[in-house]
Tab-separated table of C-alpha atoms in Angstrom:
chain	number	residue	atom	x	y	z
X	69	UNK	CA	22.485	7.984	7.788
X	70	UNK	CA	22.500	8.594	3.936
X	71	UNK	CA	24.419	8.878	1.065
X	72	UNK	CA	23.466	10.817	-2.495
X	73	UNK	CA	25.733	10.550	-5.658
X	74	UNK	CA	24.557	11.445	-9.084
X	75	UNK	CA	21.356	9.902	-10.291
X	76	UNK	CA	22.030	6.991	-12.560
X	77	UNK	CA	19.452	6.431	-14.278
X	78	UNK	CA	16.582	3.881	-14.339
X	79	UNK	CA	14.166	4.058	-17.490
X	80	UNK	CA	10.678	0.925	-17.389
X	81	UNK	CA	11.653	-2.267	-20.090
X	82	UNK	CA	8.558	-3.356	-19.694
X	83	UNK	CA	5.238	-3.366	-20.686
X	84	UNK	CA	2.696	-5.551	-19.515
X	85	UNK	CA	-1.023	-6.646	-19.128
X	86	UNK	CA	-2.980	-8.345	-16.707
X	87	UNK	CA	-6.411	-9.516	-16.406
X	88	UNK	CA	-8.294	-11.529	-13.814
X	89	UNK	CA	-11.625	-10.875	-12.226
X	90	UNK	CA	-11.495	-9.491	-7.755
X	91	UNK	CA	-13.825	-12.059	-6.363
X	92	UNK	CA	-15.095	-9.426	-3.085
X	93	UNK	CA	-17.281	-11.081	-0.537
X	94	UNK	CA	-19.189	-9.865	2.791
X	95	UNK	CA	-22.214	-11.766	2.944
X	96	UNK	CA	-21.864	-15.210	5.152
X	97	UNK	CA	-19.505	-17.175	6.919
X	98	UNK	CA	-16.465	-17.088	4.915
X	99	UNK	CA	-16.387	-13.248	3.855
X	100	UNK	CA	-13.434	-10.828	2.414
X	101	UNK	CA	-13.598	-8.071	3.636
X	102	UNK	CA	-14.575	-6.618	7.384
X	103	UNK	CA	-15.770	-3.058	8.191
X	104	UNK	CA	-13.405	-2.279	10.733
X	105	UNK	CA	-15.212	1.565	11.651
X	106	UNK	CA	-18.072	3.226	10.934
X	107	UNK	CA	-19.189	6.885	11.258
X	108	UNK	CA	-22.120	6.778	13.227
X	109	UNK	CA	-24.584	6.972	11.426
X	110	UNK	CA	-27.249	10.128	10.656
X	111	UNK	CA	-30.268	11.152	9.166
X	112	UNK	CA	-28.944	13.644	6.399
X	113	UNK	CA	-26.586	11.014	4.784
X	114	UNK	CA	-28.531	8.713	3.161
X	115	UNK	CA	-25.300	6.911	0.950
X	116	UNK	CA	-23.827	4.671	2.985
X	117	UNK	CA	-21.185	7.110	4.193
X	118	UNK	CA	-18.753	7.223	5.508
X	119	UNK	CA	-16.720	2.929	6.140
X	120	UNK	CA	-13.806	1.633	6.339
X	121	UNK	CA	-13.686	-1.942	5.148
X	122	UNK	CA	-10.323	-4.061	5.201
X	123	UNK	CA	-9.981	-6.862	2.369
X	124	UNK	CA	-7.896	-9.477	1.254
X	125	UNK	CA	-9.878	-9.994	-1.960
X	126	UNK	CA	-8.854	-12.789	-4.087
X	127	UNK	CA	-8.045	-12.749	-7.620
X	128	UNK	CA	-9.193	-15.070	-9.941
X	129	UNK	CA	-7.840	-16.409	-13.402
X	130	UNK	CA	-11.057	-16.639	-14.089
X	131	UNK	CA	-14.724	-15.100	-13.585
X	132	UNK	CA	-15.530	-18.723	-11.187
X	133	UNK	CA	-14.741	-18.239	-8.057
X	134	UNK	CA	-13.478	-21.410	-7.503
X	135	UNK	CA	-11.144	-20.892	-10.822
X	136	UNK	CA	-7.193	-20.281	-10.506
X	137	UNK	CA	-5.849	-18.181	-8.198
X	138	UNK	CA	-3.172	-15.683	-9.399
X	139	UNK	CA	-3.383	-13.299	-6.315
X	140	UNK	CA	-4.894	-11.532	-4.761
X	141	UNK	CA	-6.107	-7.865	-3.338
X	142	UNK	CA	-4.746	-7.090	0.083
X	143	UNK	CA	-5.422	-3.009	1.507
X	144	UNK	CA	-8.839	-1.303	2.404
X	145	UNK	CA	-11.780	0.606	0.789
X	146	UNK	CA	-13.289	3.282	2.241
X	147	UNK	CA	-16.978	4.256	1.456
X	148	UNK	CA	-16.032	8.038	0.256
X	149	UNK	CA	-18.815	9.855	-1.594
X	150	UNK	CA	-22.531	11.836	0.342
X	151	UNK	CA	-23.547	11.131	-3.254
X	152	UNK	CA	-23.888	7.531	-5.124
X	153	UNK	CA	-21.116	4.788	-3.452
X	154	UNK	CA	-17.449	5.165	-4.123
X	155	UNK	CA	-15.417	3.949	-1.976
X	156	UNK	CA	-11.119	5.512	-2.007
X	157	UNK	CA	-9.080	1.626	-2.771
X	158	UNK	CA	-6.180	1.592	-0.776
X	159	UNK	CA	-4.569	-1.688	-1.789
X	160	UNK	CA	-1.605	-3.517	-2.657
X	161	UNK	CA	-2.068	-6.192	-5.782
X	162	UNK	CA	0.264	-9.404	-4.737
X	163	UNK	CA	0.969	-12.289	-7.444
X	164	UNK	CA	1.320	-15.138	-6.575
X	165	UNK	CA	1.307	-17.525	-9.600
X	166	UNK	CA	3.607	-17.722	-12.496
X	167	UNK	CA	5.977	-15.522	-14.072
X	168	UNK	CA	5.113	-11.872	-10.723
X	169	UNK	CA	4.699	-14.876	-8.300
X	170	UNK	CA	5.597	-13.318	-4.525
X	171	UNK	CA	5.397	-9.232	-7.503
X	172	UNK	CA	2.990	-6.420	-5.739
X	173	UNK	CA	1.114	-3.684	-7.985
X	174	UNK	CA	0.202	-0.774	-5.271
X	175	UNK	CA	-3.216	0.546	-6.478
X	176	UNK	CA	-4.456	4.002	-5.072
X	177	UNK	CA	-7.484	5.601	-6.625
X	178	UNK	CA	-11.597	6.739	-6.311
X	179	UNK	CA	-13.431	3.359	-7.172
X	180	UNK	CA	-16.669	5.183	-8.144
X	181	UNK	CA	-17.735	0.811	-9.055
X	182	UNK	CA	-21.569	1.605	-10.098
X	183	UNK	CA	-20.591	3.200	-13.139
X	184	UNK	CA	-19.903	0.570	-16.425
X	185	UNK	CA	-15.786	0.964	-16.251
X	186	UNK	CA	-13.737	2.562	-14.169
X	187	UNK	CA	-10.426	3.891	-13.800
X	188	UNK	CA	-7.981	2.886	-10.382
X	189	UNK	CA	-4.151	4.487	-11.029
X	190	UNK	CA	-0.699	1.764	-9.944
X	191	UNK	CA	1.390	4.268	-8.476
X	192	UNK	CA	4.473	2.132	-7.467
X	193	UNK	CA	5.048	-2.368	-6.874
X	194	UNK	CA	7.284	-4.139	-5.996
X	195	UNK	CA	9.424	-7.285	-7.723
X	196	UNK	CA	9.731	-7.578	-11.262
X	197	UNK	CA	6.568	-3.936	-11.080
X	198	UNK	CA	9.492	-2.735	-9.089
X	199	UNK	CA	8.878	1.615	-10.083
X	200	UNK	CA	5.729	0.747	-11.333
X	201	UNK	CA	3.172	3.303	-13.783
X	202	UNK	CA	0.197	1.629	-15.187
X	203	UNK	CA	-3.624	2.150	-14.333
X	204	UNK	CA	-5.825	-0.468	-13.429
X	205	UNK	CA	-10.115	-0.392	-15.446
X	206	UNK	CA	-12.036	-2.714	-14.013
X	207	UNK	CA	-15.339	-3.769	-15.234
X	208	UNK	CA	-18.201	-4.777	-12.750
X	209	UNK	CA	-18.513	-8.973	-14.306
X	210	UNK	CA	-21.654	-10.094	-11.846
X	211	UNK	CA	-23.237	-8.836	-8.261
X	212	UNK	CA	-24.640	-11.511	-6.585
X	213	UNK	CA	-27.031	-9.548	-3.193
X	214	UNK	CA	-23.436	-7.624	-1.697
X	215	UNK	CA	-20.815	-10.024	-3.489
X	216	UNK	CA	-19.298	-8.655	-6.172
X	217	UNK	CA	-17.261	-10.027	-9.487
X	218	UNK	CA	-15.130	-7.855	-10.988
X	219	UNK	CA	-13.390	-7.730	-13.290
X	220	UNK	CA	-9.658	-6.486	-14.268
X	221	UNK	CA	-7.607	-5.135	-18.170
X	222	UNK	CA	-4.305	-3.228	-15.983
X	223	UNK	CA	-2.327	-1.739	-17.951
X	224	UNK	CA	1.463	-2.011	-16.374
X	225	UNK	CA	5.118	0.507	-17.338
X	226	UNK	CA	7.965	-1.375	-15.453
T	66	UNK	CA	-9.404	26.471	-12.210
T	67	UNK	CA	-6.758	25.512	-13.977
T	68	UNK	CA	-4.322	26.840	-16.644
T	69	UNK	CA	-1.660	23.781	-18.076
T	70	UNK	CA	1.424	25.006	-20.342
T	71	UNK	CA	3.959	23.170	-22.531
T	72	UNK	CA	5.246	20.728	-19.545
T	73	UNK	CA	9.187	22.016	-19.535
T	74	UNK	CA	10.069	18.332	-18.170
T	75	UNK	CA	11.816	16.760	-15.172
T	76	UNK	CA	14.391	15.487	-14.855
T	77	UNK	CA	15.738	13.667	-11.290
T	78	UNK	CA	19.247	14.540	-10.322
T	79	UNK	CA	20.029	12.076	-8.337
T	80	UNK	CA	20.421	9.136	-6.339
T	81	UNK	CA	20.573	8.822	-2.416
T	82	UNK	CA	21.303	5.576	-0.495
T	83	UNK	CA	19.666	5.921	3.823
T	84	UNK	CA	19.597	3.711	6.444
T	85	UNK	CA	17.981	3.529	9.850
T	86	UNK	CA	15.928	1.750	11.959
T	87	UNK	CA	12.909	1.805	12.637
T	88	UNK	CA	11.222	1.066	16.406
T	89	UNK	CA	7.532	0.088	16.987
T	90	UNK	CA	6.622	0.016	19.973
T	91	UNK	CA	2.772	-1.169	21.292
T	92	UNK	CA	3.542	-2.594	23.877
T	93	UNK	CA	3.804	-1.127	27.718
T	94	UNK	CA	2.933	2.771	29.486
T	95	UNK	CA	4.314	4.521	25.885
T	96	UNK	CA	3.556	3.676	22.811
T	97	UNK	CA	4.176	4.980	19.591
T	98	UNK	CA	1.796	2.866	17.688
T	99	UNK	CA	-2.052	3.200	19.277
T	100	UNK	CA	-5.217	0.461	17.603
T	101	UNK	CA	-7.861	3.201	16.163
T	102	UNK	CA	-9.923	0.541	14.391
T	103	UNK	CA	-10.682	-3.233	14.156
T	104	UNK	CA	-13.195	-6.106	12.601
T	105	UNK	CA	-15.558	-7.715	15.223
T	106	UNK	CA	-14.025	-11.191	16.055
T	107	UNK	CA	-14.740	-14.063	14.370
T	108	UNK	CA	-14.424	-16.705	14.745
T	109	UNK	CA	-12.882	-18.475	11.758
T	110	UNK	CA	-10.284	-15.206	10.558
T	111	UNK	CA	-7.013	-17.429	13.093
T	112	UNK	CA	-5.392	-14.362	12.580
T	113	UNK	CA	-5.306	-10.795	13.421
T	114	UNK	CA	-6.847	-9.575	10.065
T	115	UNK	CA	-8.506	-6.402	10.411
T	116	UNK	CA	-7.166	-3.794	12.782
T	117	UNK	CA	-5.580	-0.238	11.768
T	118	UNK	CA	-2.517	1.124	13.757
T	119	UNK	CA	-1.696	4.769	13.797
T	120	UNK	CA	1.896	5.057	15.033
T	121	UNK	CA	4.273	7.501	15.736
T	122	UNK	CA	7.009	5.606	15.094
T	123	UNK	CA	10.802	7.038	15.090
T	124	UNK	CA	14.209	6.613	13.084
T	125	UNK	CA	17.488	6.273	14.903
T	126	UNK	CA	21.080	5.696	12.925
T	127	UNK	CA	21.426	3.179	15.705
T	128	UNK	CA	19.465	-0.069	16.472
T	129	UNK	CA	19.513	1.193	19.816
T	130	UNK	CA	16.587	3.558	20.675
T	131	UNK	CA	18.320	5.837	21.975
T	132	UNK	CA	20.341	6.530	19.436
T	133	UNK	CA	20.435	9.176	17.175
T	134	UNK	CA	16.809	10.120	15.542
T	135	UNK	CA	16.461	10.695	12.469
T	136	UNK	CA	12.623	11.594	11.398
T	137	UNK	CA	9.650	9.663	12.667
T	138	UNK	CA	7.644	7.419	10.822
T	139	UNK	CA	3.698	8.398	10.747
T	140	UNK	CA	1.094	6.591	8.947
T	141	UNK	CA	-0.748	3.468	9.540
T	142	UNK	CA	-0.349	0.510	8.841
T	143	UNK	CA	-3.631	-1.899	8.794
T	144	UNK	CA	-3.670	-6.661	9.046
T	145	UNK	CA	-5.056	-6.920	5.689
T	146	UNK	CA	-4.172	-10.629	5.445
T	147	UNK	CA	-5.666	-13.587	6.861
T	148	UNK	CA	-3.266	-15.888	5.897
T	149	UNK	CA	0.221	-14.835	7.779
T	150	UNK	CA	-0.360	-11.446	9.448
T	151	UNK	CA	0.735	-9.345	6.526
T	152	UNK	CA	0.615	-4.813	7.146
T	153	UNK	CA	-0.417	-2.004	4.402
T	154	UNK	CA	1.347	0.728	4.956
T	155	UNK	CA	0.531	4.681	4.121
T	156	UNK	CA	3.131	6.264	5.571
T	157	UNK	CA	5.227	9.201	5.056
T	158	UNK	CA	8.633	8.837	6.878
T	159	UNK	CA	10.015	12.673	8.012
T	160	UNK	CA	13.638	13.514	8.158
T	161	UNK	CA	14.533	15.453	11.091
T	162	UNK	CA	18.289	15.684	11.209
T	163	UNK	CA	21.229	16.747	8.925
T	164	UNK	CA	20.844	16.751	4.529
T	165	UNK	CA	17.678	16.520	4.911
T	166	UNK	CA	15.565	17.831	7.865
T	167	UNK	CA	12.559	18.885	6.969
T	168	UNK	CA	12.074	16.450	3.537
T	169	UNK	CA	9.863	13.327	3.712
T	170	UNK	CA	9.336	10.302	1.434
T	171	UNK	CA	5.769	8.754	1.081
T	172	UNK	CA	5.708	4.798	1.405
T	173	UNK	CA	2.868	3.432	0.403
T	174	UNK	CA	3.161	-0.676	0.169
T	175	UNK	CA	2.777	-4.381	1.398
T	176	UNK	CA	4.485	-5.343	4.176
T	177	UNK	CA	5.188	-9.467	5.243
T	178	UNK	CA	6.598	-8.778	7.985
T	179	UNK	CA	7.655	-12.178	8.908
T	180	UNK	CA	9.194	-12.586	5.675
T	181	UNK	CA	13.383	-12.555	5.447
T	182	UNK	CA	13.106	-9.189	3.656
T	183	UNK	CA	10.895	-7.305	2.183
T	184	UNK	CA	10.073	-4.124	-0.811
T	185	UNK	CA	7.728	-1.640	-0.536
T	186	UNK	CA	7.978	1.431	-2.665
T	187	UNK	CA	8.226	5.131	-2.765
T	188	UNK	CA	5.894	6.420	-4.658
T	189	UNK	CA	6.694	9.948	-3.591
T	190	UNK	CA	7.889	12.578	-1.011
T	191	UNK	CA	8.259	16.069	-0.668
T	192	UNK	CA	11.430	18.901	-0.221
T	193	UNK	CA	14.295	17.840	-1.138
T	194	UNK	CA	12.443	14.735	-1.942
T	195	UNK	CA	10.160	16.408	-3.911
T	196	UNK	CA	9.259	13.420	-7.063
T	197	UNK	CA	11.324	10.546	-5.587
T	198	UNK	CA	10.721	6.810	-6.677
T	199	UNK	CA	12.422	4.039	-5.141
T	200	UNK	CA	12.246	1.799	-3.147
T	201	UNK	CA	12.595	0.415	0.721
T	202	UNK	CA	14.078	-3.238	2.440
T	203	UNK	CA	12.755	-3.265	5.878
T	204	UNK	CA	14.511	-6.057	7.216
T	205	UNK	CA	13.192	-7.055	11.250
T	206	UNK	CA	16.482	-6.790	13.766
T	207	UNK	CA	14.983	-7.831	17.106
T	208	UNK	CA	11.480	-8.620	18.603
T	209	UNK	CA	10.421	-8.287	21.462
T	210	UNK	CA	7.556	-9.798	22.656
T	211	UNK	CA	4.804	-7.921	20.439
T	212	UNK	CA	7.252	-4.704	20.576
T	213	UNK	CA	9.954	-4.641	17.241
T	214	UNK	CA	12.982	-2.919	15.454
T	215	UNK	CA	12.798	-2.714	11.945
T	216	UNK	CA	17.176	-2.369	9.584
T	217	UNK	CA	15.592	0.384	6.421
T	218	UNK	CA	17.486	0.115	3.747
T	219	UNK	CA	15.801	2.931	1.367
T	220	UNK	CA	16.650	3.309	-2.437
T	221	UNK	CA	16.186	7.216	-4.242
T	222	UNK	CA	16.016	8.580	-7.322
T	223	UNK	CA	14.959	11.678	-7.221
């Protein structure tokens, strides 16, 4: 079920910078993220520790949610810190417009959402982003109640 | 708790192609994948958005489930798209036969199960597959009700 040959080499050839806005809506009747699991509340834990959300969050060109959609952030985020709100991000961002339509980047990291700028590793990708390595720098653009608009600058070697 | 020394270099030496069949059974009395979490059903979400399954799916040499077992796909898949059925795959495939017995590959990607051929990044591995990088091309071989047989071709640099 396997054949092994000498390594022919794979070298990244390109560097891509992506800039878009990520919209996470959990309130109202059209949420883009829903709660799927939660720890039984205990008195000792003050912060929302132990929640898993599943999200299909739109990615747009501009900060306005109605601006052009360029992709979707599909995956899970879990609140995994006993102090402050920190999300473990398990996502693939699929791009749906332009040159990278159909390609994905694999995002896997620790998102400390109330710190000014965070860093998330890009650990792989598909299509144009096959073998991708890089990092994303999410920065909160706007918060309305529980819903957030996050500005992303992503740097990818692929 | 850490010591850092100059980088001595690690270069992949081999390229391996794996071919096997992945069996996901969720119906009947011997399921290999079970539901562990789910979003509260809402009227607006038509597709099964927000389900997490945990799986220990057998990998075999041929498409027949009774053909020789070569490994197990152990991990989670979550339905993370509001339109269509798309799974976020968080798996390690452990091989249990032949040269790669005991080695694993880390599979992490977006599985758009109704599209003809999909691509999943291989983001790492252990044993013979330590430092592995590559990709898997799952292709649905057969669907019987909710159960699926998926043909995998996997390409690994390690």
